[in-house]
Amino acid sequence: MYWDGFTAMEQDVRAVVGDPRWTLLPPLTRAHTLAQRALLTPDGSRWLFGAHARWYRLDRVDGRWHLSAPPLHPAIRSDARPHPPGVAIPPALVPAGPDFAYDRGSTQAFVGPDVPHEITERLRALLLAHRGLRREDFPLSGAYREIFARDVASTVAAVWGTIMWCAYAPAFDGNEVMLSMFGEFLARPLPGDDWVRWLPLGSLDALVALYAERMRSGAQQAGLRLAGLMAETATVLRADARFRPRAEALIAMAEPLLASPWLDHHALPGGAVRQAWLARCPPHLVSATLPEWAPGEHFRHTLYDLVEALAYTASRGMDPRAVAAALLAADVAGVCGVSEPAWAPGSSGTARVVTALYPWMDDEQRQALYLALADPAHPLRGCWPAGGVLPAALLPPDRTTAAALLGSAYATGLAWCALTGTPAPPEGFAVPAAVVQCLIHQRDDPRPQEPRAEHRADLEESGAWLFETSNSDISSLPPL
């Protein structure tokens, strides 16, 4: 056994924050207590286990604390020693208490391990019970008019929208039963190909708009029925860890309306219903709503998830933090383009994106991102997929790890696109698409045998039309 400073300090901070007396301490006392548990590593880096039960690293360039997954090399971890950072701890880094209780669920995508049969069957029952309602009573609104056929009721959209909003990384197996049961309702094939459906992150705005439109039009019972259906769908989904955190948050936002229908009346005239829903989210679930109000923080957390998903590379002599930055660079280059040589005159979409991402990364990861994009001969380029395949050194050791890498890489891609205002590619990002190649021959879980009569023909898993393929420089980079 060796001393692991990061593990020991994390356990210590968790114990301190978990003490009921923590929330009674004055803010300055809490910040001082946390500072006494900061770590100093041999390279001079200062680390702090703080808010959201995650690690932060003090940036030597900008003097700010950045969310940053800790090093995994045993020598670094064993040489880490407690050392007050010598700078004030920002209030945002001091754990409030409830944030340590947040269940992060799973970062896996929906390729490899299928959505459990029990969940898909309960969702099927919800669709069968609500598909036949009158379109006049439940009209589509907003973005759902582009997704669904004109004769589809908004109850179907409410189930779909809940699934998409609750999904951590909505990359789905092309054969996923849960998607194919929506086939007859969709106005066009979903983006992706026969292997994977690359879907956008669900919009809480669009979901809430279904309910708010009915409430504003005077159809209160229809509005409450939609809110109840969203809560019921989320209740089904939370049995799967890939949905659980956001499903719990959505239940907390929508379910109170069933007992107190007047809760949002004050927000309806001014169009502030979405804000009213977010305000109902309890403190221990606020992290689940980060994409809605803090896209930069959301990007930081997904990049942290990506580093954790790459932990297996540490035993192969690589630094997961540098590898994550290199893979981020590969996806940025794949979407925005990269010129050769890297310093050709003129501006580029890549430079714009990188400039927007820099403030949300620490100096080491910024440097790795910069080098991977700017220098074609840099070793970090060796992490990039070639011919649509991951390098052998990055191949995940098993299906579970591959699914987590796929999910975190796709979530990171969607997060940086949202942060920078870049449209996400409908054909997927380069890195997640390469990870899929590790899963396409082992992506389906065995399903229990069941009588054919249990299925309705109109919600069968066939829906072949659903699986048609749909058709979509680094000239300069900002200095570090």
Coordinates of C-alpha atoms in Angstrom, one line a residue:
M1 CA 0.0 0.0 0.0
Y2 CA 1.2 3.5 -0.8
W3 CA 0.0 6.9 0.3
D4 CA -2.4 8.3 -2.3
G5 CA -2.8 12.0 -1.5
F6 CA -5.8 12.5 -3.8
T7 CA -7.8 9.5 -2.5
A8 CA -7.0 10.4 1.1
M9 CA -7.9 14.0 0.7
E10 CA -11.1 13.3 -1.2
Q11 CA -12.2 10.9 1.6
D12 CA -11.4 13.6 4.2
V13 CA -13.3 16.3 2.5
R14 CA -16.3 14.1 1.9
A15 CA -16.3 13.3 5.7
V16 CA -16.1 17.0 6.6
V17 CA -18.8 18.1 4.2
G18 CA -21.0 15.2 5.1
D19 CA -21.0 16.3 8.8
P20 CA -24.4 18.0 9.6
R21 CA -22.5 20.9 11.2
W22 CA -20.9 21.8 7.9
T23 CA -23.8 23.9 6.7
L24 CA -23.9 25.8 10.0
L25 CA -20.3 27.0 9.7
P26 CA -19.7 30.6 8.5
P27 CA -18.6 30.9 4.8
L28 CA -15.1 32.0 5.7
T29 CA -14.6 29.1 8.1
R30 CA -15.7 26.6 5.4
A31 CA -13.3 28.2 2.9
H32 CA -10.5 28.0 5.4
T33 CA -11.3 24.4 6.3
L34 CA -11.2 23.5 2.6
A35 CA -7.9 25.4 2.0
Q36 CA -6.2 23.3 4.7
R37 CA -7.0 20.2 2.6
A38 CA -5.5 21.5 -0.7
L39 CA -2.8 19.4 -2.3
L40 CA 0.6 20.3 -3.8
T41 CA 2.1 17.9 -6.4
P42 CA 5.8 17.6 -7.3
D43 CA 5.3 19.7 -10.5
G44 CA 4.1 22.6 -8.4
S45 CA 0.4 22.1 -9.3
R46 CA -2.2 22.9 -6.6
W47 CA -5.3 20.8 -6.3
L48 CA -8.5 21.2 -4.4
F49 CA -11.5 18.8 -3.9
G50 CA -14.4 21.1 -3.8
A51 CA -17.9 21.9 -5.0
H52 CA -19.8 19.2 -6.9
A53 CA -17.5 16.6 -5.3
R54 CA -14.9 17.2 -8.0
W55 CA -11.3 18.3 -8.3
Y56 CA -10.0 21.7 -9.2
R57 CA -6.6 22.8 -10.3
L58 CA -5.1 26.3 -9.8
D59 CA -4.1 27.6 -13.2
R60 CA -0.6 29.0 -13.2
V61 CA -1.4 31.4 -16.1
D62 CA -4.7 33.0 -15.2
G63 CA -4.6 32.3 -11.4
R64 CA -8.1 30.8 -11.5
W65 CA -9.3 27.4 -10.2
H66 CA -10.4 25.2 -13.1
L67 CA -12.5 22.0 -12.9
S68 CA -9.9 19.4 -13.7
A69 CA -9.8 15.7 -13.3
P70 CA -6.9 14.7 -11.1
P71 CA -3.7 12.9 -12.3
L72 CA -3.7 9.1 -12.2
H73 CA 0.0 8.4 -12.3
P74 CA 0.9 6.6 -9.0
A75 CA 4.1 8.6 -8.5
I76 CA 2.3 11.9 -8.7
R77 CA -0.5 10.8 -6.4
S78 CA 1.8 9.3 -3.8
D79 CA 4.0 12.5 -3.7
A80 CA 1.0 14.8 -3.3
R81 CA 1.1 16.6 0.1
P82 CA -1.4 18.8 1.9
H83 CA -0.4 22.4 1.4
P84 CA -2.7 25.5 1.7
P85 CA -2.8 27.2 -1.7
G86 CA -1.8 30.7 -0.5
V87 CA -4.7 32.2 -2.4
A88 CA -8.3 32.8 -1.4
I89 CA -10.8 30.0 -2.2
P90 CA -13.6 31.4 -4.3
P91 CA -17.1 30.9 -2.7
A92 CA -18.2 28.9 -5.8
L93 CA -15.6 26.2 -5.0
V94 CA -16.7 25.7 -1.4
P95 CA -19.2 22.8 -1.1
A96 CA -22.6 23.8 -0.1
G97 CA -23.5 20.3 1.1
P98 CA -26.3 19.2 -1.2
D99 CA -24.0 19.2 -4.2
F100 CA -22.0 16.3 -2.7
A101 CA -25.2 14.2 -2.7
Y102 CA -25.7 14.5 -6.5
D103 CA -25.9 11.1 -8.2
R104 CA -24.1 11.5 -11.5
G105 CA -25.5 8.2 -12.9
S106 CA -23.7 6.8 -16.0
T107 CA -21.8 8.5 -18.9
Q108 CA -22.5 5.6 -21.2
A109 CA -24.2 6.2 -24.5
F110 CA -27.0 3.9 -25.7
V111 CA -24.8 1.8 -28.0
G112 CA -23.6 -1.4 -26.5
P113 CA -25.8 -1.9 -23.4
D114 CA -29.4 -1.5 -24.5
V115 CA -32.1 0.3 -22.6
P116 CA -33.5 -2.5 -20.4
H117 CA -36.6 -4.3 -21.7
E118 CA -38.7 -3.4 -18.7
I119 CA -38.2 0.3 -19.4
T120 CA -39.0 0.1 -23.1
E121 CA -42.2 -1.9 -22.4
R122 CA -43.4 0.7 -19.9
L123 CA -42.6 3.4 -22.4
R124 CA -44.5 1.5 -25.0
A125 CA -47.5 1.3 -22.7
L126 CA -47.4 5.1 -22.2
L127 CA -47.3 5.7 -25.9
L128 CA -50.2 3.3 -26.5
A129 CA -52.3 5.1 -23.8
H130 CA -51.6 8.6 -25.1
R131 CA -51.1 8.3 -28.9
G132 CA -54.8 8.5 -29.8
L133 CA -55.7 11.7 -28.1
R134 CA -57.2 14.5 -30.2
R135 CA -54.7 16.7 -32.0
E136 CA -56.9 19.7 -31.4
D137 CA -56.7 19.2 -27.7
F138 CA -52.9 18.5 -27.8
P139 CA -51.3 20.5 -30.6
L140 CA -47.6 20.3 -31.4
S141 CA -45.6 23.5 -30.7
G142 CA -42.1 24.8 -31.4
A143 CA -39.4 22.4 -32.5
Y144 CA -41.6 19.4 -32.3
R145 CA -43.4 20.5 -35.4
E146 CA -40.2 19.8 -37.3
I147 CA -39.8 16.4 -35.7
F148 CA -43.2 14.9 -35.9
A149 CA -45.9 14.4 -38.5
R150 CA -48.7 17.0 -38.5
D151 CA -51.4 14.6 -37.1
V152 CA -49.3 13.6 -34.1
A153 CA -50.6 14.7 -30.7
S154 CA -48.2 16.6 -28.3
T155 CA -48.5 13.7 -25.8
V156 CA -46.3 11.7 -28.1
A157 CA -43.9 14.6 -28.3
A158 CA -43.9 14.9 -24.5
V159 CA -42.7 11.3 -24.1
W160 CA -40.0 11.8 -26.8
G161 CA -38.9 15.1 -25.4
T162 CA -38.6 13.7 -21.9
I163 CA -36.4 10.8 -23.2
M164 CA -34.1 13.2 -25.1
W165 CA -33.8 15.7 -22.3
C166 CA -33.1 13.1 -19.7
A167 CA -30.4 11.3 -21.8
Y168 CA -26.9 12.1 -20.7
A169 CA -25.6 11.4 -24.3
P170 CA -28.3 10.8 -26.8
A171 CA -26.3 8.6 -29.2
F172 CA -28.5 5.6 -29.8
D173 CA -28.1 2.2 -31.3
G174 CA -29.8 2.2 -34.7
N175 CA -31.6 -1.0 -33.6
E176 CA -32.7 0.5 -30.2
V177 CA -36.3 -0.6 -29.5
M178 CA -37.1 2.6 -27.7
L179 CA -36.4 4.7 -30.8
S180 CA -38.1 2.4 -33.3
M181 CA -41.4 2.6 -31.4
F182 CA -41.6 6.3 -32.5
G183 CA -41.0 5.5 -36.1
E184 CA -44.5 6.0 -37.3
F185 CA -44.8 9.4 -35.7
L186 CA -41.7 11.1 -37.1
A187 CA -41.8 13.4 -40.0
R188 CA -38.4 12.3 -41.4
P189 CA -35.6 9.8 -40.6
L190 CA -33.5 10.6 -37.6
P191 CA -29.9 11.8 -38.1
G192 CA -27.2 9.2 -38.3
D193 CA -26.8 5.9 -40.1
D194 CA -27.7 2.2 -39.8
W195 CA -25.4 1.9 -36.8
V196 CA -26.0 5.0 -34.6
R197 CA -28.5 7.7 -34.4
W198 CA -26.7 10.9 -33.4
L199 CA -29.4 13.0 -31.7
P200 CA -29.3 16.5 -30.3
L201 CA -29.5 17.1 -26.6
G202 CA -33.1 17.6 -25.6
S203 CA -34.5 21.0 -25.0
L204 CA -36.2 21.9 -21.8
D205 CA -37.5 25.0 -23.5
A206 CA -39.4 22.9 -26.1
L207 CA -40.6 20.5 -23.5
V208 CA -42.0 23.2 -21.2
A209 CA -43.5 25.0 -24.2
L210 CA -45.9 22.0 -24.8
Y211 CA -47.3 22.5 -21.3
A212 CA -47.2 26.3 -21.2
E213 CA -49.1 26.7 -24.5
R214 CA -52.0 24.6 -23.2
M215 CA -52.0 26.6 -19.9
R216 CA -52.0 29.9 -21.7
S217 CA -54.8 28.9 -24.0
G218 CA -57.1 28.0 -21.1
A219 CA -56.8 24.3 -21.5
Q220 CA -55.5 23.7 -18.0
Q221 CA -56.4 20.1 -17.8
A222 CA -54.6 19.3 -21.0
G223 CA -51.5 21.2 -19.8
L224 CA -51.5 19.4 -16.5
R225 CA -51.9 16.1 -18.2
L226 CA -48.8 16.9 -20.3
A227 CA -46.8 17.8 -17.2
G228 CA -48.0 14.6 -15.5
L229 CA -47.0 12.6 -18.6
M230 CA -43.5 14.1 -18.5
A231 CA -43.2 13.2 -14.8
E232 CA -44.5 9.7 -15.4
T233 CA -42.0 9.1 -18.3
A234 CA -39.1 10.4 -16.2
T235 CA -40.2 8.0 -13.4
V236 CA -39.8 5.1 -15.9
L237 CA -36.5 6.4 -17.2
R238 CA -34.8 6.8 -13.8
A239 CA -34.3 3.1 -13.5
D240 CA -31.5 3.4 -16.1
A241 CA -28.5 5.3 -14.7
R242 CA -27.9 7.0 -18.1
F243 CA -31.2 8.8 -17.6
R244 CA -31.4 9.0 -13.8
P245 CA -29.9 12.4 -12.8
R246 CA -31.9 14.4 -15.3
A247 CA -35.0 12.3 -14.8
E248 CA -34.9 13.0 -11.1
A249 CA -34.6 16.7 -11.8
L250 CA -37.5 16.7 -14.3
I251 CA -39.7 14.9 -11.8
A252 CA -38.9 17.5 -9.2
M253 CA -39.8 20.3 -11.6
A254 CA -43.0 18.8 -13.1
E255 CA -44.6 16.6 -10.4
P256 CA -45.5 19.4 -8.0
L257 CA -47.9 20.8 -10.5
L258 CA -50.2 17.8 -10.1
A259 CA -50.8 18.7 -6.5
S260 CA -50.6 22.5 -6.9
P261 CA -51.9 23.4 -10.4
W262 CA -51.5 27.1 -9.8
L263 CA -47.7 27.0 -9.3
D264 CA -46.9 28.5 -12.7
H265 CA -49.8 31.0 -13.0
H266 CA -47.5 33.9 -12.1
A267 CA -45.0 32.9 -14.9
L268 CA -47.4 32.3 -17.7
P269 CA -48.1 36.0 -18.8
G270 CA -44.4 36.8 -19.0
G271 CA -43.2 33.6 -20.6
A272 CA -41.1 32.7 -17.6
V273 CA -42.4 29.2 -17.1
R274 CA -39.0 27.6 -17.9
Q275 CA -37.4 29.7 -15.2
A276 CA -40.2 28.7 -12.8
W277 CA -39.5 25.0 -13.5
L278 CA -35.7 25.5 -12.9
A279 CA -36.4 27.3 -9.7
R280 CA -38.2 24.2 -8.4
C281 CA -35.2 22.0 -8.9
P282 CA -33.8 21.1 -5.5
P283 CA -30.1 21.9 -4.7
H284 CA -28.8 18.4 -4.9
L285 CA -30.1 18.1 -8.5
V286 CA -29.1 21.5 -9.8
S287 CA -26.1 20.0 -11.6
A288 CA -28.5 18.0 -13.8
T289 CA -29.7 21.3 -15.3
L290 CA -26.3 22.9 -16.1
P291 CA -26.9 22.7 -19.9
E292 CA -29.9 25.0 -19.4
W293 CA -28.2 27.9 -17.7
A294 CA -24.4 27.4 -17.6
P295 CA -23.1 26.0 -20.9
G296 CA -19.5 26.7 -20.0
E297 CA -19.8 24.8 -16.7
H298 CA -21.6 22.0 -18.5
F299 CA -18.7 21.8 -21.0
R300 CA -16.2 21.6 -18.1
H301 CA -18.1 18.8 -16.5
T302 CA -18.4 16.7 -19.7
L303 CA -14.6 17.2 -20.4
Y304 CA -14.0 16.0 -16.8
D305 CA -16.2 13.0 -17.6
L306 CA -14.2 12.3 -20.7
V307 CA -11.0 12.3 -18.8
E308 CA -12.5 9.8 -16.3
A309 CA -13.7 7.6 -19.2
L310 CA -10.1 7.5 -20.5
A311 CA -8.7 6.4 -17.1
Y312 CA -7.7 3.0 -18.7
T313 CA -5.1 4.8 -20.8
A314 CA -3.0 5.7 -17.6
S315 CA -2.0 2.0 -17.3
R316 CA -0.7 2.2 -20.8
G317 CA 1.7 5.1 -20.0
M318 CA -0.5 7.9 -21.2
D319 CA -2.0 11.0 -19.5
P320 CA -5.8 10.8 -19.7
R321 CA -6.0 14.6 -19.4
A322 CA -3.8 15.1 -22.4
V323 CA -5.5 12.4 -24.4
A324 CA -8.9 14.0 -23.7
A325 CA -7.6 17.3 -25.0
A326 CA -6.3 15.6 -28.1
L327 CA -9.6 13.9 -28.8
L328 CA -11.4 17.2 -28.2
A329 CA -9.0 18.7 -30.8
A330 CA -9.8 15.9 -33.3
D331 CA -13.5 16.6 -33.0
V332 CA -13.1 20.4 -33.3
A333 CA -10.9 19.8 -36.4
G334 CA -13.5 17.4 -37.8
V335 CA -16.3 19.9 -37.5
C336 CA -14.5 23.2 -38.2
G337 CA -11.6 22.0 -40.4
V338 CA -7.9 22.3 -40.0
S339 CA -5.5 23.7 -42.6
E340 CA -2.0 22.5 -43.4
P341 CA 0.3 24.2 -42.5
A342 CA -1.5 25.2 -39.3
W343 CA -0.4 28.8 -39.5
A344 CA -1.8 29.8 -42.9
P345 CA -2.9 33.4 -42.9
G346 CA -6.5 34.2 -42.2
S347 CA -9.1 33.3 -39.6
S348 CA -10.9 30.0 -39.2
G349 CA -13.8 28.5 -37.5
T350 CA -11.4 26.4 -35.5
A351 CA -9.7 29.5 -34.1
R352 CA -13.1 30.9 -33.1
V353 CA -14.1 27.8 -31.3
V354 CA -10.7 27.3 -29.5
T355 CA -10.8 31.0 -28.4
A356 CA -14.3 30.3 -26.8
L357 CA -13.1 27.1 -25.1
Y358 CA -9.8 28.4 -23.7
P359 CA -11.4 30.2 -20.7
W360 CA -13.1 26.9 -19.6
M361 CA -9.9 24.8 -19.6
D362 CA -6.8 24.9 -17.3
D363 CA -3.4 25.8 -18.8
E364 CA -2.2 22.2 -19.3
Q365 CA -5.3 21.2 -21.2
R366 CA -5.3 24.4 -23.2
Q367 CA -1.7 23.7 -24.2
A368 CA -2.5 20.2 -25.2
L369 CA -5.5 21.3 -27.3
Y370 CA -3.4 24.0 -28.9
L371 CA -0.5 21.6 -29.8
A372 CA -2.8 18.9 -31.2
L373 CA -4.4 21.4 -33.5
A374 CA -1.4 23.5 -34.4
D375 CA 1.3 20.9 -35.0
P376 CA 0.6 18.0 -37.4
A377 CA 3.8 16.3 -36.2
H378 CA 3.0 16.5 -32.5
P379 CA 2.6 13.1 -30.7
L380 CA -0.9 14.1 -29.6
R381 CA -2.0 13.8 -33.2
G382 CA -1.4 10.1 -32.7
C383 CA -4.5 10.0 -30.6
W384 CA -6.7 11.1 -33.5
P385 CA -8.8 8.5 -35.3
A386 CA -7.4 7.4 -38.6
G387 CA -9.7 5.9 -41.3
G388 CA -12.6 6.1 -38.8
V389 CA -10.8 3.9 -36.3
L390 CA -9.2 4.7 -32.9
P391 CA -5.5 4.1 -32.6
A392 CA -4.7 0.7 -31.1
A393 CA -3.3 2.3 -27.9
L394 CA -6.7 3.9 -27.2
L395 CA -8.9 0.9 -27.8
P396 CA -11.1 0.4 -24.7
P397 CA -10.6 -2.9 -22.9
D398 CA -14.3 -3.9 -22.8
R399 CA -17.8 -3.0 -23.8
T400 CA -18.6 -1.1 -20.7
T401 CA -15.6 1.2 -21.0
A402 CA -16.2 1.7 -24.7
A403 CA -19.8 2.7 -24.0
A404 CA -18.7 5.2 -21.4
L405 CA -16.0 6.6 -23.7
L406 CA -18.6 7.0 -26.5
G407 CA -21.1 8.7 -24.2
S408 CA -18.7 11.1 -22.6
A409 CA -17.0 12.0 -26.0
Y410 CA -20.4 12.6 -27.6
A411 CA -21.6 14.7 -24.6
T412 CA -18.4 16.7 -24.8
G413 CA -19.0 17.3 -28.5
L414 CA -22.5 18.5 -27.9
A415 CA -21.4 20.7 -25.0
W416 CA -18.6 22.5 -26.9
C417 CA -21.0 23.0 -29.9
A418 CA -23.6 24.5 -27.6
L419 CA -21.0 26.7 -25.9
T420 CA -19.6 28.1 -29.1
G421 CA -22.8 28.3 -31.2
T422 CA -21.5 25.6 -33.6
P423 CA -24.1 23.3 -35.2
A424 CA -23.5 19.7 -34.2
P425 CA -22.8 17.5 -37.2
P426 CA -25.8 15.2 -37.9
E427 CA -23.4 12.4 -39.0
G428 CA -21.7 12.5 -35.6
F429 CA -18.2 13.6 -34.4
A430 CA -15.0 11.9 -35.5
V431 CA -14.1 10.4 -32.1
P432 CA -17.5 9.0 -31.0
A433 CA -17.9 7.6 -34.6
A434 CA -14.6 5.8 -34.2
V435 CA -15.5 4.5 -30.8
V436 CA -18.7 3.0 -32.3
Q437 CA -16.4 0.7 -34.3
C438 CA -15.5 -1.0 -31.0
L439 CA -19.2 -1.7 -30.3
I440 CA -21.0 -2.5 -33.5
H441 CA -20.4 -6.2 -33.3
Q442 CA -21.5 -6.5 -29.6
R443 CA -24.0 -3.7 -29.2
D444 CA -27.2 -5.7 -28.6
D445 CA -28.1 -7.2 -25.3
P446 CA -30.1 -10.4 -25.4
R447 CA -33.8 -9.8 -24.8
P448 CA -36.2 -12.2 -23.1
Q449 CA -38.4 -14.2 -25.4
E450 CA -42.0 -12.9 -25.4
P451 CA -45.2 -13.8 -27.1
R452 CA -45.7 -12.0 -30.4
A453 CA -49.2 -10.9 -29.3
E454 CA -47.8 -8.6 -26.6
H455 CA -46.8 -6.2 -29.4
R456 CA -48.9 -3.8 -31.4
A457 CA -48.1 -3.8 -35.0
D458 CA -48.1 0.0 -35.1
L459 CA -45.4 0.1 -32.4
E460 CA -43.3 -2.8 -33.6
E461 CA -39.5 -2.7 -33.7
S462 CA -39.5 -2.9 -37.5
G463 CA -40.0 0.7 -38.6
A464 CA -37.5 0.1 -41.4
W465 CA -37.9 3.5 -42.9
L466 CA -36.6 5.0 -39.7
F467 CA -33.2 3.5 -40.4
E468 CA -32.6 5.1 -43.8
T469 CA -29.4 7.1 -43.9
S470 CA -30.0 10.8 -43.7
N471 CA -27.9 13.3 -45.8
S472 CA -24.9 17.2 -44.3
D473 CA -9.6 25.7 -41.0
I474 CA -7.1 25.7 -38.7
S475 CA -5.8 28.7 -40.6
S476 CA -4.9 30.3 -37.4
L477 CA -5.2 29.6 -33.7
P478 CA -5.4 32.1 -30.8
P479 CA -2.2 32.4 -28.9
L480 CA -2.0 30.8 -25.4

